[in-house]
Short mmCIF file of C-alpha atoms in Angstrom, two decimals:
data_model
loop_
_atom_site.label_atom_id
_atom_site.label_comp_id
_atom_site.label_asym_id
_atom_site.label_seq_id
_atom_site.Cartn_x
_atom_site.Cartn_y
_atom_site.Cartn_z
CA MET A 10 -133.33 -7.72 82.30
CA LYS A 11 -133.19 -11.13 84.03
CA GLN A 12 -131.49 -13.79 81.94
CA ILE A 13 -133.60 -16.93 81.52
CA ARG A 14 -131.45 -20.01 82.14
CA LYS A 15 -132.20 -22.89 79.80
CA ARG A 16 -132.48 -26.42 81.11
CA LEU A 17 -129.60 -28.84 80.50
CA GLY A 18 -131.66 -31.13 78.22
CA ASP A 19 -132.68 -28.23 75.97
CA LEU A 20 -129.09 -26.98 75.77
CA LEU A 21 -127.87 -30.43 74.70
CA ILE A 22 -130.59 -30.63 72.04
CA ASP A 23 -129.69 -27.11 70.78
CA ALA A 24 -126.03 -28.15 70.56
CA GLY A 25 -127.07 -31.14 68.41
CA LEU A 26 -125.65 -33.64 70.92
CA LEU A 27 -128.98 -35.21 71.86
CA THR A 28 -132.36 -35.90 70.25
CA GLU A 29 -135.72 -35.15 71.86
CA ASP A 30 -136.49 -38.92 71.94
CA GLN A 31 -133.25 -39.74 73.78
CA LEU A 32 -133.98 -36.99 76.32
CA GLN A 33 -137.55 -38.16 76.98
CA THR A 34 -136.48 -41.84 77.27
CA THR A 35 -133.73 -40.91 79.76
CA LEU A 36 -136.08 -38.71 81.83
CA LYS A 37 -138.57 -41.60 82.00
CA GLU A 38 -136.05 -44.34 82.85
CA LYS A 39 -133.60 -42.55 85.17
CA SER A 40 -133.71 -43.57 88.82
CA GLU A 41 -135.14 -41.17 91.39
CA GLY A 42 -132.64 -38.58 92.58
CA GLN A 43 -130.21 -39.33 89.70
CA ARG A 44 -129.01 -36.24 87.87
CA LEU A 45 -129.93 -35.96 84.20
CA GLY A 46 -126.27 -35.52 83.17
CA ASP A 47 -125.24 -38.77 84.94
CA ALA A 48 -128.17 -40.67 83.39
CA LEU A 49 -127.20 -39.50 79.87
CA LEU A 50 -123.55 -40.47 80.45
CA GLN A 51 -124.60 -43.91 81.70
CA ARG A 52 -126.52 -44.55 78.48
CA GLY A 53 -123.62 -43.34 76.33
CA TYR A 54 -125.68 -40.62 74.59
CA ILE A 55 -123.08 -37.95 75.37
CA THR A 56 -119.48 -37.92 76.63
CA GLU A 57 -118.35 -36.29 79.83
CA GLN A 58 -116.42 -33.68 77.87
CA GLN A 59 -119.53 -32.69 75.88
CA LEU A 60 -121.55 -32.42 79.10
CA ILE A 61 -118.90 -30.20 80.65
CA GLU A 62 -118.78 -27.85 77.67
CA VAL A 63 -122.55 -27.38 77.87
CA LEU A 64 -122.41 -26.88 81.67
CA GLU A 65 -119.63 -24.34 81.19
CA PHE A 66 -121.91 -22.39 78.89
CA GLN A 67 -124.96 -22.82 81.16
CA LEU A 68 -123.26 -21.96 84.47
CA GLY A 69 -120.57 -19.60 83.27
CA ILE A 70 -117.92 -21.64 85.14
CA PRO A 71 -114.69 -22.37 83.22
CA HIS A 72 -113.75 -25.98 82.45
CA ILE A 73 -110.22 -27.23 82.88
CA SER A 74 -108.18 -30.21 81.68
CA LEU A 75 -106.06 -31.81 84.41
CA TYR A 76 -103.86 -33.71 81.94
CA ARG A 77 -100.29 -32.53 82.74
CA TYR A 78 -101.65 -29.69 84.91
CA PRO A 79 -98.85 -28.07 87.01
CA PHE A 80 -100.37 -28.83 90.46
CA ASP A 81 -99.13 -27.08 93.59
CA THR A 82 -98.50 -30.23 95.67
CA ASN A 83 -98.34 -28.21 98.92
CA LEU A 84 -102.11 -27.70 98.65
CA PHE A 85 -102.76 -31.44 98.93
CA SER A 86 -102.17 -31.19 102.68
CA ILE A 87 -105.12 -28.74 102.94
CA ILE A 88 -107.67 -31.20 101.46
CA SER A 89 -107.33 -34.86 102.45
CA LYS A 90 -107.37 -37.62 99.84
CA GLU A 91 -110.58 -39.07 101.35
CA THR A 92 -112.39 -35.70 101.07
CA ALA A 93 -111.09 -35.19 97.52
CA LYS A 94 -112.34 -38.63 96.42
CA ARG A 95 -115.66 -38.44 98.22
CA GLN A 96 -116.55 -34.98 96.91
CA LEU A 97 -114.78 -35.40 93.54
CA LEU A 98 -112.60 -32.31 93.70
CA ILE A 99 -108.90 -31.43 93.63
CA PRO A 100 -107.08 -28.19 94.63
CA LEU A 101 -105.39 -26.38 91.72
CA LYS A 102 -103.69 -23.22 93.05
CA LYS A 103 -104.09 -20.40 95.55
CA GLU A 104 -103.98 -16.65 94.99
CA GLY A 105 -104.22 -14.47 98.10
CA ASP A 106 -107.23 -15.65 100.07
CA LYS A 107 -108.70 -17.58 97.12
CA LEU A 108 -108.34 -21.33 96.62
CA PHE A 109 -109.03 -22.58 93.09
CA VAL A 110 -110.61 -26.04 93.02
CA ALA A 111 -111.59 -28.33 90.10
CA MET A 112 -114.91 -30.10 90.76
CA ALA A 113 -117.00 -32.67 88.90
CA ASP A 114 -120.13 -30.92 90.20
CA PRO A 115 -119.57 -27.18 90.74
CA MET A 116 -123.23 -26.87 91.89
CA ASP A 117 -122.47 -28.93 95.03
CA PHE A 118 -122.75 -25.95 97.38
CA PHE A 119 -122.53 -28.11 100.53
CA SER A 120 -119.03 -29.29 99.56
CA ILE A 121 -118.00 -25.72 98.70
CA ASP A 122 -119.24 -24.48 102.11
CA ASP A 123 -117.45 -27.34 103.91
CA LEU A 124 -114.22 -26.43 102.11
CA ARG A 125 -114.58 -22.74 102.91
CA LEU A 126 -115.04 -23.51 106.61
CA SER A 127 -112.30 -26.14 106.85
CA THR A 128 -109.64 -24.24 104.86
CA GLY A 129 -110.50 -20.60 105.61
CA PHE A 130 -110.16 -19.69 101.91
CA GLN A 131 -112.70 -18.25 99.49
CA ILE A 132 -113.41 -21.07 97.05
CA GLU A 133 -113.28 -20.48 93.28
CA THR A 134 -114.51 -23.41 91.19
CA ALA A 135 -113.74 -24.86 87.75
CA ILE A 136 -115.33 -27.92 86.11
CA ALA A 137 -113.33 -31.05 85.29
CA THR A 138 -114.44 -34.55 84.28
CA LYS A 139 -114.93 -37.16 86.99
CA ASP A 140 -112.35 -39.47 85.36
CA ASP A 141 -109.84 -36.63 85.10
CA ILE A 142 -110.22 -35.78 88.81
CA LEU A 143 -109.93 -39.39 90.00
CA ARG A 144 -106.90 -39.97 87.77
CA ALA A 145 -105.20 -36.83 89.16
CA ILE A 146 -106.00 -37.79 92.79
CA ASN A 147 -104.56 -41.29 92.30
CA LYS A 148 -101.51 -39.94 90.51
CA TYR A 149 -100.52 -36.98 92.69
CA TYR A 150 -101.74 -37.74 96.21
CA ASP A 151 -99.41 -40.13 98.10
CA ILE A 152 -96.82 -39.80 95.35
CA ASP A 153 -94.03 -38.66 97.65
CA GLU A 154 -95.46 -39.91 100.92
CA GLY A 155 -93.37 -42.92 101.92
CA PHE A 156 -91.95 -43.31 98.43
CA GLU A 157 -88.49 -42.08 99.40
CA GLU A 158 -88.63 -44.53 102.30
CA LEU A 159 -89.42 -47.32 99.82
CA ILE A 160 -86.63 -46.43 97.43
CA SER A 161 -84.08 -46.47 100.26
CA TYR A 162 -85.70 -49.49 101.92
CA ASN A 163 -83.55 -52.60 101.56
CA PRO A 164 -85.10 -55.90 102.63
CA LYS A 165 -81.69 -57.44 103.36
CA THR A 166 -81.10 -55.02 106.24
CA GLU A 167 -84.73 -55.09 107.35
CA SER A 168 -86.02 -57.25 110.17
CA HIS A 169 -89.79 -57.76 110.60
CA GLN A 170 -90.16 -58.11 106.84
CA GLU A 171 -93.42 -60.04 107.23
CA GLU A 172 -94.81 -57.15 109.28
CA LYS A 173 -93.76 -54.66 106.60
CA ILE A 174 -95.70 -56.60 103.95
CA THR A 175 -98.93 -56.92 105.94
CA ASP A 176 -99.06 -53.65 107.91
CA GLN A 177 -101.68 -51.47 106.17
CA ASP A 178 -99.65 -48.27 106.68
CA SER A 179 -96.36 -49.61 105.37
CA PRO A 180 -95.05 -48.06 102.11
CA ILE A 181 -95.13 -51.33 100.12
CA VAL A 182 -98.81 -51.94 101.00
CA ARG A 183 -99.66 -48.37 99.98
CA LEU A 184 -97.68 -48.74 96.74
CA VAL A 185 -99.52 -51.94 95.72
CA ASN A 186 -102.89 -50.36 96.58
CA GLN A 187 -101.93 -47.32 94.52
CA ILE A 188 -100.91 -49.45 91.51
CA ILE A 189 -104.28 -51.25 91.64
CA SER A 190 -106.40 -48.12 92.19
CA ASN A 191 -104.57 -46.27 89.36
CA ALA A 192 -105.25 -49.18 87.01
CA VAL A 193 -108.94 -49.25 87.91
CA SER A 194 -109.33 -45.47 87.50
CA MET A 195 -107.60 -45.64 84.09
CA LYS A 196 -109.94 -48.53 83.09
CA ALA A 197 -107.04 -50.92 82.48
CA SER A 198 -107.87 -54.59 81.86
CA ASP A 199 -104.54 -56.02 83.09
CA ILE A 200 -101.58 -55.01 85.25
CA HIS A 201 -98.21 -56.48 84.23
CA ILE A 202 -95.29 -56.47 86.68
CA ASP A 203 -92.16 -57.38 84.70
CA HIS A 204 -88.87 -58.14 86.47
CA GLN A 205 -85.83 -57.16 84.42
CA GLU A 206 -82.12 -57.36 85.18
CA THR A 207 -81.77 -53.90 86.75
CA LYS A 208 -85.36 -52.71 87.33
CA VAL A 209 -89.01 -53.65 87.78
CA ILE A 210 -91.49 -52.30 85.23
CA VAL A 211 -95.22 -51.85 85.91
CA ARG A 212 -97.36 -51.76 82.75
CA TYR A 213 -101.10 -51.35 82.24
CA ARG A 214 -103.09 -52.78 79.33
CA ILE A 215 -105.53 -50.02 78.40
CA ASP A 216 -107.92 -50.61 75.49
CA GLY A 217 -105.90 -53.66 74.48
CA VAL A 218 -102.50 -51.88 74.29
CA LEU A 219 -99.77 -52.09 76.94
CA ARG A 220 -98.15 -48.90 78.23
CA VAL A 221 -95.48 -48.35 80.90
CA GLU A 222 -96.92 -46.80 84.04
CA ARG A 223 -93.84 -46.66 86.29
CA VAL A 224 -90.33 -48.07 86.75
CA LEU A 225 -89.28 -49.28 90.21
CA PRO A 226 -85.79 -50.10 91.55
CA LYS A 227 -84.71 -53.77 91.41
CA HIS A 228 -84.41 -54.20 95.21
CA MET A 229 -88.18 -53.72 95.58
CA GLN A 230 -88.85 -56.85 93.55
CA GLY A 231 -88.96 -59.25 96.53
CA VAL A 232 -91.33 -57.26 98.75
CA LEU A 233 -93.59 -56.29 95.84
CA THR A 234 -93.99 -59.95 94.78
CA ALA A 235 -94.46 -61.10 98.40
CA ARG A 236 -97.15 -58.46 99.06
CA ILE A 237 -99.18 -59.43 95.96
CA LYS A 238 -98.81 -63.15 96.79
CA ILE A 239 -100.09 -62.58 100.34
CA MET A 240 -103.10 -60.65 98.98
CA ALA A 241 -103.85 -63.52 96.54
CA ASN A 242 -103.33 -66.29 99.18
CA LEU A 243 -100.41 -67.81 97.23
CA ASP A 244 -97.36 -69.62 98.65
CA ILE A 245 -94.72 -66.91 99.13
CA THR A 246 -91.93 -69.47 99.63
CA GLU A 247 -92.50 -71.10 96.21
CA HIS A 248 -90.67 -69.33 93.35
CA ARG A 249 -90.12 -72.18 90.88
CA ILE A 250 -93.61 -72.99 89.60
CA PRO A 251 -96.45 -70.84 88.20
CA GLN A 252 -99.27 -70.04 90.65
CA ASP A 253 -102.80 -68.67 90.26
CA GLY A 254 -104.97 -66.83 92.77
CA ARG A 255 -107.60 -64.14 93.26
CA ILE A 256 -107.72 -60.83 95.09
CA LYS A 257 -110.92 -59.12 96.17
CA VAL A 258 -110.49 -55.48 97.23
CA ASN A 259 -112.77 -52.53 97.82
CA LEU A 260 -111.68 -49.35 96.06
CA ASP A 261 -113.67 -46.15 96.58
CA PHE A 262 -116.64 -48.16 97.91
CA HIS A 263 -116.60 -50.28 94.75
CA PRO A 264 -115.68 -54.03 94.79
CA VAL A 265 -112.84 -55.00 92.45
CA ASP A 266 -111.94 -58.59 91.61
CA LEU A 267 -108.44 -59.42 90.34
CA ARG A 268 -107.21 -62.69 88.87
CA VAL A 269 -103.52 -63.11 89.67
CA SER A 270 -101.05 -65.27 87.76
CA THR A 271 -97.33 -65.65 88.55
CA LEU A 272 -94.76 -67.10 86.16
CA PRO A 273 -91.08 -67.78 87.05
CA THR A 274 -88.74 -66.02 84.59
CA VAL A 275 -84.96 -65.58 84.49
CA PHE A 276 -85.05 -62.37 86.55
CA GLY A 277 -87.87 -63.23 88.97
CA GLU A 278 -91.58 -63.96 88.94
CA LYS A 279 -93.60 -62.05 86.35
CA ILE A 280 -97.01 -61.16 87.75
CA VAL A 281 -100.11 -60.42 85.67
CA MET A 282 -103.32 -59.26 87.35
CA ARG A 283 -106.49 -59.36 85.24
CA ILE A 284 -109.01 -56.78 86.49
CA LEU A 285 -112.57 -58.10 86.33
CA ASP A 286 -114.97 -55.22 86.06
CA LEU A 287 -118.02 -56.66 87.76
CA GLY A 288 -120.12 -53.71 86.65
CA SER A 289 -119.80 -54.12 82.89
CA SER A 290 -119.98 -57.90 82.60
CA LEU A 291 -123.73 -58.36 82.42
CA ASN A 292 -123.94 -56.73 79.06
CA ASP A 293 -127.22 -56.32 77.33
CA ILE A 294 -126.93 -58.34 74.11
CA ASN A 295 -128.05 -55.24 72.14
CA LYS A 296 -125.08 -53.24 73.47
CA LEU A 297 -122.31 -55.59 72.30
CA GLY A 298 -121.77 -53.79 68.98
CA PHE A 299 -123.37 -56.40 66.69
CA ASN A 300 -124.63 -54.90 63.43
CA LYS A 301 -128.33 -55.54 62.72
CA LEU A 302 -127.91 -58.60 60.49
CA ASN A 303 -125.33 -60.25 62.80
CA LEU A 304 -127.47 -59.55 65.88
CA LYS A 305 -130.54 -61.13 64.24
CA ARG A 306 -128.50 -64.21 63.25
CA PHE A 307 -126.85 -64.52 66.68
CA ILE A 308 -130.20 -64.35 68.51
CA GLU A 309 -131.65 -66.95 66.12
CA ILE A 310 -128.86 -69.48 66.80
CA ILE A 311 -128.88 -69.07 70.60
CA GLU A 312 -132.66 -69.35 70.73
CA LYS A 313 -132.61 -72.80 69.08
CA PRO A 314 -133.41 -75.51 71.66
CA THR A 315 -130.45 -77.74 70.65
CA GLY A 316 -127.05 -77.57 68.97
CA ILE A 317 -123.63 -76.09 69.69
CA VAL A 318 -122.87 -72.38 69.40
CA LEU A 319 -119.12 -71.64 69.46
CA LEU A 320 -117.40 -68.29 70.10
CA THR A 321 -113.86 -68.00 68.78
CA GLY A 322 -111.06 -65.52 69.11
CA PRO A 323 -107.77 -65.00 71.00
CA THR A 324 -107.50 -64.33 74.74
CA GLY A 325 -108.95 -60.95 75.68
CA SER A 326 -111.26 -60.60 72.68
CA GLY A 327 -114.40 -60.28 74.80
CA LYS A 328 -115.70 -63.85 74.25
CA SER A 329 -116.73 -64.24 77.91
CA SER A 330 -118.71 -60.98 77.87
CA THR A 331 -120.62 -62.12 74.77
CA LEU A 332 -121.28 -65.55 76.33
CA TYR A 333 -122.54 -63.98 79.56
CA ALA A 334 -124.74 -61.58 77.59
CA ALA A 335 -126.23 -64.56 75.69
CA LEU A 336 -126.86 -66.42 78.98
CA ASN A 337 -128.43 -63.28 80.40
CA LYS A 338 -130.86 -63.16 77.49
CA LEU A 339 -131.72 -66.86 77.82
CA ASN A 340 -131.96 -66.81 81.63
CA SER A 341 -135.53 -67.31 82.85
CA GLU A 342 -137.39 -69.36 85.43
CA GLU A 343 -138.49 -71.92 82.81
CA VAL A 344 -134.98 -73.12 81.93
CA ASN A 345 -132.18 -74.78 83.89
CA ILE A 346 -128.81 -73.26 82.91
CA ILE A 347 -125.58 -74.86 84.16
CA THR A 348 -122.09 -73.53 83.39
CA ILE A 349 -118.67 -75.06 83.91
CA GLU A 350 -115.87 -72.50 83.90
CA ASP A 351 -112.20 -72.05 84.71
CA PRO A 352 -112.34 -69.78 86.62
CA VAL A 353 -115.89 -68.55 87.34
CA GLU A 354 -115.32 -64.88 86.44
CA TYR A 355 -118.72 -63.36 87.17
CA GLN A 356 -121.48 -64.72 89.38
CA LEU A 357 -124.83 -64.71 87.59
CA GLU A 358 -128.07 -64.85 89.53
CA GLY A 359 -130.33 -67.80 88.70
CA ILE A 360 -127.56 -69.76 86.94
CA ASN A 361 -125.69 -72.76 88.43
CA GLN A 362 -121.98 -72.21 87.96
CA ILE A 363 -119.31 -74.88 88.49
CA GLN A 364 -115.59 -74.20 89.00
CA VAL A 365 -113.06 -76.48 87.26
CA ASN A 366 -110.52 -78.00 89.68
CA THR A 367 -107.96 -80.23 87.95
CA ASN A 368 -106.25 -81.11 91.27
CA ILE A 369 -109.23 -83.23 92.29
CA GLY A 370 -110.04 -84.44 88.78
CA MET A 371 -112.87 -81.95 88.09
CA THR A 372 -112.06 -81.17 84.46
CA PHE A 373 -114.31 -79.65 81.77
CA ALA A 374 -115.16 -83.16 80.51
CA THR A 375 -116.03 -84.68 83.94
CA GLY A 376 -117.99 -81.56 84.93
CA LEU A 377 -119.88 -81.70 81.65
CA ARG A 378 -120.77 -85.37 82.19
CA SER A 379 -122.10 -84.59 85.67
CA ASN A 380 -124.04 -81.61 84.27
CA LEU A 381 -126.00 -83.91 81.97
CA ARG A 382 -127.43 -85.77 85.00
CA GLN A 383 -128.79 -82.46 86.39
CA ASP A 384 -131.57 -82.12 83.79
CA PRO A 385 -130.18 -78.96 82.11
CA ASN A 386 -131.71 -77.10 79.15
CA ILE A 387 -128.67 -74.94 78.42
CA ILE A 388 -125.02 -75.76 79.20
CA MET A 389 -122.13 -73.30 78.95
CA VAL A 390 -118.61 -74.77 78.80
CA GLY A 391 -115.93 -72.14 79.47
CA GLU A 392 -113.52 -73.52 76.88
CA ILE A 393 -113.15 -76.59 74.67
CA ARG A 394 -109.52 -77.66 75.10
CA ASP A 395 -109.41 -81.36 74.17
CA LYS A 396 -111.09 -84.17 72.24
CA GLU A 397 -112.83 -85.57 75.32
CA THR A 398 -114.61 -82.27 76.12
CA VAL A 399 -115.68 -81.69 72.53
CA GLU A 400 -117.09 -85.23 72.26
CA VAL A 401 -119.19 -84.86 75.45
CA ALA A 402 -120.37 -81.41 74.25
CA ILE A 403 -121.44 -82.86 70.88
CA ARG A 404 -123.24 -85.75 72.58
CA ALA A 405 -125.06 -83.24 74.81
CA SER A 406 -126.11 -81.12 71.82
CA LEU A 407 -127.40 -84.17 69.93
CA THR A 408 -129.52 -85.28 72.89
CA GLY A 409 -131.59 -82.12 73.12
CA HIS A 410 -129.40 -79.53 74.88
CA LEU A 411 -128.16 -76.12 73.78
CA VAL A 412 -124.39 -75.95 74.37
CA LEU A 413 -122.46 -72.64 74.35
CA SER A 414 -118.68 -72.65 74.42
CA THR A 415 -115.45 -70.99 73.25
CA LEU A 416 -112.55 -72.21 71.13
CA HIS A 417 -109.26 -70.54 70.19
CA THR A 418 -109.22 -70.21 66.38
CA ASN A 419 -108.69 -67.31 63.96
CA ASP A 420 -112.06 -67.20 62.24
CA SER A 421 -115.40 -68.99 61.97
CA ILE A 422 -114.49 -71.28 59.05
CA GLY A 423 -111.17 -72.27 60.68
CA THR A 424 -113.20 -73.57 63.64
CA ILE A 425 -114.72 -76.35 61.52
CA THR A 426 -111.27 -77.66 60.47
CA ARG A 427 -110.01 -77.27 64.06
CA LEU A 428 -112.80 -79.55 65.35
CA MET A 429 -111.89 -82.15 62.73
CA ASP A 430 -108.19 -81.83 63.70
CA MET A 431 -109.23 -82.68 67.25
CA GLY A 432 -110.48 -86.01 65.92
CA VAL A 433 -114.23 -85.34 65.64
CA GLU A 434 -115.98 -87.13 62.77
CA PRO A 435 -117.23 -84.73 60.03
CA PHE A 436 -120.83 -86.04 60.30
CA LEU A 437 -120.85 -85.20 64.06
CA VAL A 438 -119.52 -81.68 63.39
CA ALA A 439 -122.16 -81.13 60.70
CA SER A 440 -125.11 -82.43 62.71
CA SER A 441 -124.27 -80.73 66.04
CA LEU A 442 -123.06 -77.22 65.06
CA SER A 443 -125.69 -74.43 64.91
CA GLY A 444 -123.41 -71.45 64.44
CA ILE A 445 -119.96 -69.98 65.01
CA VAL A 446 -119.21 -66.41 66.08
CA ALA A 447 -115.67 -65.02 65.62
CA GLN A 448 -114.98 -61.87 67.63
CA ARG A 449 -112.25 -59.26 68.09
CA LEU A 450 -112.04 -55.99 70.00
CA VAL A 451 -110.95 -52.75 68.31
CA ARG A 452 -110.31 -49.39 69.95
CA ARG A 453 -113.07 -46.82 69.57
CA VAL A 454 -112.23 -43.33 68.29
CA CYS A 455 -112.35 -40.86 71.21
CA ARG A 456 -115.60 -38.92 70.81
CA ASP A 457 -114.13 -35.78 72.40
CA CYS A 458 -111.36 -35.19 69.86
CA ALA A 459 -112.76 -36.98 66.80
CA GLU A 460 -112.40 -35.11 63.53
CA GLU A 461 -113.21 -35.90 59.91
CA GLN A 462 -110.33 -36.62 57.56
CA VAL A 463 -109.93 -37.52 53.91
CA PRO A 464 -109.13 -41.27 53.53
CA SER A 465 -105.66 -42.16 52.29
CA LYS A 466 -105.09 -43.81 48.91
CA ARG A 467 -104.32 -47.11 50.68
CA GLU A 468 -107.61 -46.93 52.64
CA ILE A 469 -109.63 -46.31 49.45
CA GLU A 470 -107.90 -49.40 47.92
CA ILE A 471 -108.70 -51.57 50.99
CA PHE A 472 -112.37 -50.56 50.92
CA ALA A 473 -112.55 -51.11 47.15
CA ARG A 474 -111.14 -54.66 47.55
CA ARG A 475 -114.06 -55.44 49.88
CA GLY A 476 -116.59 -53.87 47.49
CA MET A 477 -117.14 -50.67 49.49
CA ASN A 478 -116.43 -47.00 48.90
CA ILE A 479 -115.31 -44.50 51.54
CA GLU A 480 -115.48 -40.72 51.38
CA LYS A 481 -114.44 -39.68 54.89
CA VAL A 482 -112.86 -41.31 57.93
CA ILE A 483 -112.95 -40.22 61.57
CA ARG A 484 -109.75 -40.09 63.63
CA GLY A 485 -108.99 -38.85 67.13
CA ARG A 486 -106.67 -35.86 67.33
CA GLY A 487 -105.62 -36.78 70.90
CA CYS A 488 -106.89 -34.98 74.01
CA SER A 489 -106.67 -35.18 77.79
CA SER A 490 -109.61 -37.55 78.14
CA CYS A 491 -107.96 -40.21 75.93
CA SER A 492 -104.36 -39.55 77.18
CA MET A 493 -103.43 -38.23 73.73
CA THR A 494 -104.00 -41.60 72.00
CA GLY A 495 -107.07 -40.61 69.96
CA TYR A 496 -108.90 -43.71 71.21
CA LYS A 497 -111.14 -44.26 74.23
CA GLY A 498 -112.92 -47.52 75.02
CA ARG A 499 -113.34 -50.53 72.75
CA ILE A 500 -116.04 -52.06 70.56
CA ALA A 501 -116.38 -55.57 69.17
CA ILE A 502 -116.36 -56.65 65.55
CA HIS A 503 -118.04 -59.96 64.68
CA GLU A 504 -118.35 -62.66 62.06
CA VAL A 505 -121.47 -64.83 62.48
CA LEU A 506 -121.48 -68.06 60.45
CA VAL A 507 -124.86 -69.82 60.53
CA ILE A 508 -124.49 -73.54 59.73
CA ASN A 509 -127.21 -74.22 57.14
CA ASP A 510 -127.96 -77.33 55.06
CA ASP A 511 -125.54 -76.38 52.26
CA ILE A 512 -122.64 -75.96 54.69
CA ARG A 513 -123.61 -79.22 56.50
CA ARG A 514 -123.49 -81.14 53.20
CA THR A 515 -120.08 -79.62 52.37
CA ILE A 516 -118.66 -80.58 55.80
CA MET A 517 -119.97 -84.18 55.51
CA ASN A 518 -118.46 -84.53 52.03
CA GLY A 519 -115.10 -83.36 53.41
CA GLU A 520 -114.81 -80.53 50.87
CA SER A 521 -112.17 -77.77 51.03
CA ILE A 522 -112.13 -74.57 53.12
CA ALA A 523 -112.35 -72.58 49.86
CA ARG A 524 -115.72 -74.22 49.12
CA LEU A 525 -116.95 -73.41 52.67
CA ARG A 526 -115.89 -69.79 52.17
CA GLU A 527 -117.79 -69.61 48.85
CA LEU A 528 -120.95 -70.84 50.58
CA ALA A 529 -120.47 -68.36 53.44
CA ILE A 530 -120.20 -65.51 50.90
CA LYS A 531 -123.26 -66.82 49.02
CA HIS A 532 -125.31 -66.70 52.25
CA LYS A 533 -124.18 -63.07 52.88
CA THR A 534 -121.92 -63.80 55.86
CA ILE A 535 -120.25 -60.58 57.04
CA PHE A 536 -116.58 -61.42 57.66
CA LEU A 537 -114.54 -59.85 60.50
CA VAL A 538 -112.72 -57.40 58.24
CA ASP A 539 -116.00 -56.34 56.56
CA ASP A 540 -117.73 -55.72 59.89
CA GLY A 541 -114.67 -53.72 60.96
CA LEU A 542 -114.69 -51.61 57.79
CA LEU A 543 -118.44 -50.96 58.21
CA LYS A 544 -117.63 -49.61 61.69
CA VAL A 545 -114.92 -47.39 60.14
CA LYS A 546 -117.61 -45.99 57.80
CA GLN A 547 -119.81 -45.28 60.84
CA GLY A 548 -116.91 -43.32 62.38
CA LEU A 549 -116.54 -45.70 65.35
CA THR A 550 -112.98 -46.93 64.72
CA THR A 551 -110.09 -46.59 62.25
CA THR A 552 -108.81 -48.76 59.41
CA GLU A 553 -105.47 -49.27 61.24
CA GLU A 554 -107.33 -50.75 64.22
CA VAL A 555 -109.34 -53.16 62.05
CA LEU A 556 -106.22 -54.38 60.21
CA ARG A 557 -104.45 -54.83 63.57
CA VAL A 558 -106.91 -57.59 64.52
CA ALA A 559 -108.32 -58.93 61.21
CA THR A 560 -106.65 -59.98 57.96
CA LEU A 561 -107.61 -59.10 54.40
CA GLU A 562 -108.07 -62.33 52.44
#
């Protein structure tokens, strides 16, 4: 009897991973020629691991985890790196005349035929996730090629050093490219190159936490620094002062933008490269992780025609992404939006963006003054750093403009006292402020290895202190797709303080922070820690993560 093969969508619904509504919406909205699996992944309805498990069942092809897989490196000469990346496959092992290959799409019969013809082997396939394959290709291909040469390479005995740093085939150029492509494939936000007394350490910041990627010998410090400086158009002869630059590279047909900063330290210049993911910047405001009440309040304050809306939080807490998402929502033909930023991270269509340049006197304050002569409706100031900028911003908001900006403070209420510390009169703060949003990023529990656990006694106490009860928590066990950390990706937690008449009166009377907090509680403000704990209840993150970024009052 012929077995009837079920369609992928039905299998996912049967497995309880997808609802009929989600399937129908995806089928309607997906672009022509896009596979259903890819469309579902793009919308975040399922994870790659869940898709693979269903495909394994549907196709009868085994799935494999490449994390710490004992690869036979001799096979890498059979399939070139370009072919492996283009067709998303990697050779695993050979037995007799069979070559075992892990593929992201084992139904790609053209690639299988090409391989059979070019290698002369019978091809046996297994399924692996796209991320897993790309990570393995970046890690294992090129690992030995030229690396020995680099380790033994000593710049003191080397003539043509300049040539070595710029020649595309030289080991140092390949090493830097490999460091960058590894970071991008592992979804790192920053690359740190730390010079120590006897070695050079390369670290990646993944999901907000730094981890060591590789350790290089000390004598490579000079060429490594010089190569990165050349890519970023920095002065390679200057080692005594900090420098800033940008690198634009194309990796796997995908543009990557890096912001480079060098800082002279005792043992050499520390380099930090911030990776700007141009794909994920234009977030939809509904996908930023706001809970329903906070989202409603945030949209209300940014849709007011005048006033100042401030976003606060430390560096790397996703303030820029939220600002850009707000601008994206407000962007239409009827309004003139002008931004002044340092630096302009993402180019937005239909918005006039200005780059700060202190060398020629173009500061936030002077740029803001010039903006006001350009008949704007909405102004975005990258950061309020001094009294002058805040005064011009307040003047702009009081004369009929909506001003969006960021400030470095711990929470929303602390922002009010910070503005007064900067020398702004309380009546100006009260009359110009519309709302303040404090934001932090917490790591999301990996959906592939998440499991229910009983909350600890301490967790029950923490929830009880905030007036909540908790019966179960979700934690990641650790699997290959999250590199055994139990976390994959990040979500934001927010605190949205709407400045209403009661709070305005309190600010003008110069009353205490305690009084402001009482009013915020009275108006049902959800504080950072509360929003975080609500996300723990939803199984999105863990209590440890929330307490890492927010404090219990």
